[in-house]
Tab-separated table of C-alpha atoms in Angstrom:
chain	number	residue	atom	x	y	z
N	16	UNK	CA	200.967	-107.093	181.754
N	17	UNK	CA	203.990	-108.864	183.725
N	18	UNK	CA	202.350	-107.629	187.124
N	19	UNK	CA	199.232	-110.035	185.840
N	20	UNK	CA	201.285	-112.932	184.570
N	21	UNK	CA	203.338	-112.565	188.240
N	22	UNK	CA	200.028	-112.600	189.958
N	23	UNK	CA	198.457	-115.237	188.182
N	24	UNK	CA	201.823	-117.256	188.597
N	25	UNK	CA	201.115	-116.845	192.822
N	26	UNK	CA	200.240	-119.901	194.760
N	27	UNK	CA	198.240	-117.609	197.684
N	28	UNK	CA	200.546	-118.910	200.580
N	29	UNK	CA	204.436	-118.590	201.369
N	30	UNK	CA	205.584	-122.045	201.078
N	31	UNK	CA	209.648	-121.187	202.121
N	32	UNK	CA	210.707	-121.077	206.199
N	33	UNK	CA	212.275	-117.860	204.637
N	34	UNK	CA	208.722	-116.433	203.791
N	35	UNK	CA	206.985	-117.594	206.377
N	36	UNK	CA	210.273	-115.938	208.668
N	37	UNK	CA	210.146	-112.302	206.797
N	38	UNK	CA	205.756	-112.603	207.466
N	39	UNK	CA	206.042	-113.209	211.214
N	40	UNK	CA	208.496	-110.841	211.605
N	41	UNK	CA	206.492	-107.791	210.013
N	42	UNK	CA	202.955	-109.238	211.860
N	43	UNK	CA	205.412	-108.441	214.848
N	44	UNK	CA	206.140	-105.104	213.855
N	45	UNK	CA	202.481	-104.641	212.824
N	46	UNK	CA	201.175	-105.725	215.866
N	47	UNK	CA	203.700	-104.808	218.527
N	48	UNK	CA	204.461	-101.881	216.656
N	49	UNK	CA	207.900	-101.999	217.199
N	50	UNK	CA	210.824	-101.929	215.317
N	51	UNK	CA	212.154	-104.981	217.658
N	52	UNK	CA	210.404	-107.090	216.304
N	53	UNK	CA	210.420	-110.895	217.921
N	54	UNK	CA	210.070	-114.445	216.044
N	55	UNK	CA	207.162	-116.281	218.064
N	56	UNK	CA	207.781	-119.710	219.279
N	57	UNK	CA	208.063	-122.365	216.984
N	58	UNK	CA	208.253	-120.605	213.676
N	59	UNK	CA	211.828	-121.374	214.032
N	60	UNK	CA	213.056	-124.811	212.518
N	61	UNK	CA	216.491	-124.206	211.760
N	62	UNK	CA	217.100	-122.387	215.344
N	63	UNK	CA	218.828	-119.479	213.985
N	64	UNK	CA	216.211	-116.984	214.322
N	65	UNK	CA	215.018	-117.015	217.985
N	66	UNK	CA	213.904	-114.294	219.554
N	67	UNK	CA	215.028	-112.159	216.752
N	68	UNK	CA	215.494	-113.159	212.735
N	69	UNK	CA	218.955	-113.711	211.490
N	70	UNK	CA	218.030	-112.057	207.743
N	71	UNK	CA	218.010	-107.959	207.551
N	72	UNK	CA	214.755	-106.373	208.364
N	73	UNK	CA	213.968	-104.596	204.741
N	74	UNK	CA	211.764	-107.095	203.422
N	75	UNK	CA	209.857	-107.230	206.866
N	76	UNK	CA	209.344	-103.413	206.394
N	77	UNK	CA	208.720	-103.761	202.674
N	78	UNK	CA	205.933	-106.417	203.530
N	79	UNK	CA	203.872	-104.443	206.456
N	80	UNK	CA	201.159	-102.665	204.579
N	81	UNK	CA	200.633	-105.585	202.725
N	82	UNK	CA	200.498	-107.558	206.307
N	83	UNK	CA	198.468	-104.845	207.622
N	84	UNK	CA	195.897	-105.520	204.807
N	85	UNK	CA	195.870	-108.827	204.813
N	86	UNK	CA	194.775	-108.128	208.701
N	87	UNK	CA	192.214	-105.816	207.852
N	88	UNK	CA	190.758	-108.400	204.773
N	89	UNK	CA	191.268	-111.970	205.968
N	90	UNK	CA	193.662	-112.458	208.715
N	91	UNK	CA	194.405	-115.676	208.449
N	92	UNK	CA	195.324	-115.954	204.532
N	93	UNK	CA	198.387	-115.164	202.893
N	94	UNK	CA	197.311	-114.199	199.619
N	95	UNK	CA	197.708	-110.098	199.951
N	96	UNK	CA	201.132	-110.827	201.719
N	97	UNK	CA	202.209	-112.896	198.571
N	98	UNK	CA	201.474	-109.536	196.340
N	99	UNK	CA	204.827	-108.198	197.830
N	100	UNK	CA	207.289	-109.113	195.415
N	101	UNK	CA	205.253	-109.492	192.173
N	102	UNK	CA	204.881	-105.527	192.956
N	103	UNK	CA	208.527	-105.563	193.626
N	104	UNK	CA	209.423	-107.535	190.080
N	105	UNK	CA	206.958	-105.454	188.146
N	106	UNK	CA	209.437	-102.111	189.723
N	107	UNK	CA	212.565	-104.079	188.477
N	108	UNK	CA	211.132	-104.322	184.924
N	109	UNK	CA	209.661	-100.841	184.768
N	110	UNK	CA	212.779	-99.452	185.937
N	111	UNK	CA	215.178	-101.615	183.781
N	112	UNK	CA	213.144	-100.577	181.021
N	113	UNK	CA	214.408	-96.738	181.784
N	114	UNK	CA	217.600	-97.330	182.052
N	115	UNK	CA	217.839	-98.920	178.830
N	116	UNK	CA	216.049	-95.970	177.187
N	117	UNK	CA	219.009	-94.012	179.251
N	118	UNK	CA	221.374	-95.725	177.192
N	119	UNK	CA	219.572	-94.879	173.905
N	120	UNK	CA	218.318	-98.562	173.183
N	121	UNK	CA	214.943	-98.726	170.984
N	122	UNK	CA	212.248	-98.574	173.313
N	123	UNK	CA	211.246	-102.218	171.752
N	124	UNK	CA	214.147	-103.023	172.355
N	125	UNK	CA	214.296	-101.672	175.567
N	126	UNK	CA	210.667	-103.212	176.512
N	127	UNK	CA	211.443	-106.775	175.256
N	128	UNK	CA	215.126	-106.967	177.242
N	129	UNK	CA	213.209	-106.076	180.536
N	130	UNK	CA	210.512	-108.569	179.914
N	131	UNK	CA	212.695	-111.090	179.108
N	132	UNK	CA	214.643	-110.280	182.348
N	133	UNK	CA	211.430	-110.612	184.026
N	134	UNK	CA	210.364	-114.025	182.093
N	135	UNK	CA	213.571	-115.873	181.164
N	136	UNK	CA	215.128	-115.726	184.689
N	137	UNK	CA	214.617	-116.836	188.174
N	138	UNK	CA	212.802	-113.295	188.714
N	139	UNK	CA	209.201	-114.976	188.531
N	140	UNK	CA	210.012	-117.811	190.338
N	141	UNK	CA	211.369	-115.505	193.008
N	142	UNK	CA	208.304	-113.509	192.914
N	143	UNK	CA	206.477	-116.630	193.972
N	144	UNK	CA	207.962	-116.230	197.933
N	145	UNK	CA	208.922	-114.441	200.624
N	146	UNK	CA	212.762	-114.159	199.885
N	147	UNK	CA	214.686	-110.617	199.534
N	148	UNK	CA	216.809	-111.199	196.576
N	149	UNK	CA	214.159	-109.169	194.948
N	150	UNK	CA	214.393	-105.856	196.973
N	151	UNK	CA	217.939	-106.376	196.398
N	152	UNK	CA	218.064	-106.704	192.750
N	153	UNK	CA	215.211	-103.351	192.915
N	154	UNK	CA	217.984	-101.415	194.694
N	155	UNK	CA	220.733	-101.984	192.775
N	156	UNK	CA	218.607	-100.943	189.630
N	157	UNK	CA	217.810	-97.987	191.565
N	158	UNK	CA	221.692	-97.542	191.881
N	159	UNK	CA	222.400	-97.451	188.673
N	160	UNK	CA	219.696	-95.712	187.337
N	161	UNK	CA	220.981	-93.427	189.747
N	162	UNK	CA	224.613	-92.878	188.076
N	163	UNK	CA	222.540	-92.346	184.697
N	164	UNK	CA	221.133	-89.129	185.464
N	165	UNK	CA	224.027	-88.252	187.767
N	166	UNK	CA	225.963	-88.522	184.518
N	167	UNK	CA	223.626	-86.767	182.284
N	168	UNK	CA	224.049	-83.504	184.579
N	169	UNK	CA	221.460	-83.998	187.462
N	170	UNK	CA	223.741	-84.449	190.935
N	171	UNK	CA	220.388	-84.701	192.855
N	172	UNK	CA	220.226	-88.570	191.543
N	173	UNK	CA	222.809	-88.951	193.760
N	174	UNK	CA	220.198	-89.132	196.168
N	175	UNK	CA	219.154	-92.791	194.546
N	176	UNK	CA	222.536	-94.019	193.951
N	177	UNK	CA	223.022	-93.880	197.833
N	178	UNK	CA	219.325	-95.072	198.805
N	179	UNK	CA	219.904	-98.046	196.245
N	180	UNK	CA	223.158	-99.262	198.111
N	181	UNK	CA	221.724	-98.385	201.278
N	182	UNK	CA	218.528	-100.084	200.853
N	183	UNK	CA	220.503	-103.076	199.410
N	184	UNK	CA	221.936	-103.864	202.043
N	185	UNK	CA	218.892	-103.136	204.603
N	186	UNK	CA	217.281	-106.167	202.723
N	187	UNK	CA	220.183	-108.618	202.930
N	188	UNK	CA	223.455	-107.924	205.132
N	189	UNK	CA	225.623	-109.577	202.872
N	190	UNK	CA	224.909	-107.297	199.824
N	191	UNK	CA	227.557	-104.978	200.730
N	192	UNK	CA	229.657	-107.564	198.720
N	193	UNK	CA	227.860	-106.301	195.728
N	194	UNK	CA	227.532	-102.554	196.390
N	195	UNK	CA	231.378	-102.389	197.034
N	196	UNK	CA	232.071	-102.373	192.997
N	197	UNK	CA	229.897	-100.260	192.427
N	198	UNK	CA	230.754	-97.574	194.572
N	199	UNK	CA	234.412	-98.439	192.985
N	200	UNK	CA	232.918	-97.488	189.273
N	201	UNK	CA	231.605	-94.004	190.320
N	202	UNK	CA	234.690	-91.732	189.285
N	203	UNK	CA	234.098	-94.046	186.022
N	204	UNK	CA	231.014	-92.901	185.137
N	205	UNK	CA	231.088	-89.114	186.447
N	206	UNK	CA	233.772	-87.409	185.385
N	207	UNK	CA	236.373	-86.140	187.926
N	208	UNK	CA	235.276	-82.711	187.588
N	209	UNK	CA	232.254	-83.158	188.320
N	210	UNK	CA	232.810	-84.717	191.025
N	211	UNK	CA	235.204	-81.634	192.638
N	212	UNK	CA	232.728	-78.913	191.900
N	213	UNK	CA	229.756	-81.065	192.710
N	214	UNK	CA	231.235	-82.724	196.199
N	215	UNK	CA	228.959	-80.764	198.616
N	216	UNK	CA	225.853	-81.947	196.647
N	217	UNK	CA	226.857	-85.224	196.284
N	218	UNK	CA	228.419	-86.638	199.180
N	219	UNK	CA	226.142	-86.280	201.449
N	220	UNK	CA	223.201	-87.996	198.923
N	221	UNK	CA	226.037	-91.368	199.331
N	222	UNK	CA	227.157	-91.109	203.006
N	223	UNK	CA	223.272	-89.859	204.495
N	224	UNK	CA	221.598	-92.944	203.478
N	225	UNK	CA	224.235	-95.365	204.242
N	226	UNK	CA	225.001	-93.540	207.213
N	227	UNK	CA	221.554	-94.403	208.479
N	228	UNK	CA	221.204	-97.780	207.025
N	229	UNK	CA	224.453	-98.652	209.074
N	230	UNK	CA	223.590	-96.896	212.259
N	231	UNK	CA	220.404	-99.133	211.891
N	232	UNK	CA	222.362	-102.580	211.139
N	233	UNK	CA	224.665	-101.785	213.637
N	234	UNK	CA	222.073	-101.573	216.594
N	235	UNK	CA	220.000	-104.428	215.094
N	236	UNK	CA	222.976	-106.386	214.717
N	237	UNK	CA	224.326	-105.787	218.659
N	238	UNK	CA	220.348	-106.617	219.962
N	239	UNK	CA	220.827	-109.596	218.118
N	240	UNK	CA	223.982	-111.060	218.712
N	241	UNK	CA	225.628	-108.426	221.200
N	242	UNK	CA	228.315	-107.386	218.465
N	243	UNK	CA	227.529	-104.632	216.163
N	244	UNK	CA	229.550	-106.610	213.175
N	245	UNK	CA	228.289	-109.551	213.993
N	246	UNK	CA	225.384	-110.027	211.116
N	247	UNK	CA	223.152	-112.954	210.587
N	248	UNK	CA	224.726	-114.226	207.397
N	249	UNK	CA	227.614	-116.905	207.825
N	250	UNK	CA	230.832	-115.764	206.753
């Protein structure tokens, strides 16, 4: 039901430079196929994102096989490419709606509290473009989620508490910000023994994923600007 009111909601083209910036660079990756992917000429009004985009590359990747259908279908139309993050709101609600039910909330209650995250805030609206805030806000449900069932006895969700803050931060740089606290709140939420006789299952589900994510940011960041700190987020 909210994927159809997010789809009806959809104008059919990315209106935002943003959008239109994330697009080009996945029909770069689609069509080079490479993972360097470079911003043609003149898609870049602000001049912050030539040869290669300023913003992190996970909505780019999130967006290709929705890019590669829109090739296949009608490859000059954005309508398939705006489908990304309606799918990527609909996960948000479906997966706020679990953690809820993790916390023993009514499933009514459970259902209307996600819907009314997905109707009474800025989620539809962000739906409507290109922007990443939505991956983001996917991941860090997927974090916490994550520390749930890690709670509840099962260290393998470890695995999703450290692909949520990795993948956070693959969409947008600067979410590291937010990730920080939550990393902070672990020994909060899992108790201490756990933790000791757990640590060679759980570790490596945190460190792996942000390991890689780094590595990634890191080498993106230095083809970019020629400093591996150096991101494309002011400040």
């Amino acid at each position: 039901m909210f994927f159809g009111l997010a789809v009806f909601l959809q104008r059919g083209v990315l209106v935002s430079l943003d959008g239109n910036v994330y697009w080009k660079v996945t029909q770069s990756i689609v069509h080079r196929r490479s993972l360097m992917p470079v911003l043609p000429v003149g898609w870049d009004q602000l001049h912050i994102h030539t040869p290669y985009s300023s913003f992190g590359i996970g909505m780019s990747l999130w967006l290709i096989p929705f890019v590669w259908l829109q090739d296949k279908i009608d490859p000059n139309g954005q309508g398939i490419v705006t489908l990304a993050n309606p799918v990527m709101i609909t996960g948000c609600v479906a997966i706020l709606v679990v953690i809820l039910q993790r916390l023993k909330v009514r499933n009514w209650i459970a259902v209307t509290a996600a819907l009314s995250f997905g109707v009474l805030t800025t989620a539809l609206f962000h739906s409507t473009e290109g922007f990443a805030e939505p991956g983001v806000t996917f991941c860090l449900l997927l974090t916490v989620l994550g520390l749930l069932i890690w709670r509840d006895g099962t260290t393998r969700a470890a695995w999703l508490v450290g692909i949520g803050l990795a993948g956070s931060v693959l969409f947008r740089t600067d979410s590291v910000v937010t990730i920080l606290p939550l990393l902070a709140i672990v020994p909060f939420v899992i108790s201490r023994k756990t933790l000791t006789s757990t640590l060679r299952a759980w570790l490596p589900a945190l460190l792996v994923p942000m390991f890689i994510v780094g590595a990634w940011t890191g080498w993106y960041n230095n083809l970019r600007y020629g400093s591996p700190l150096k991101a494309g987020y002011p400040g």
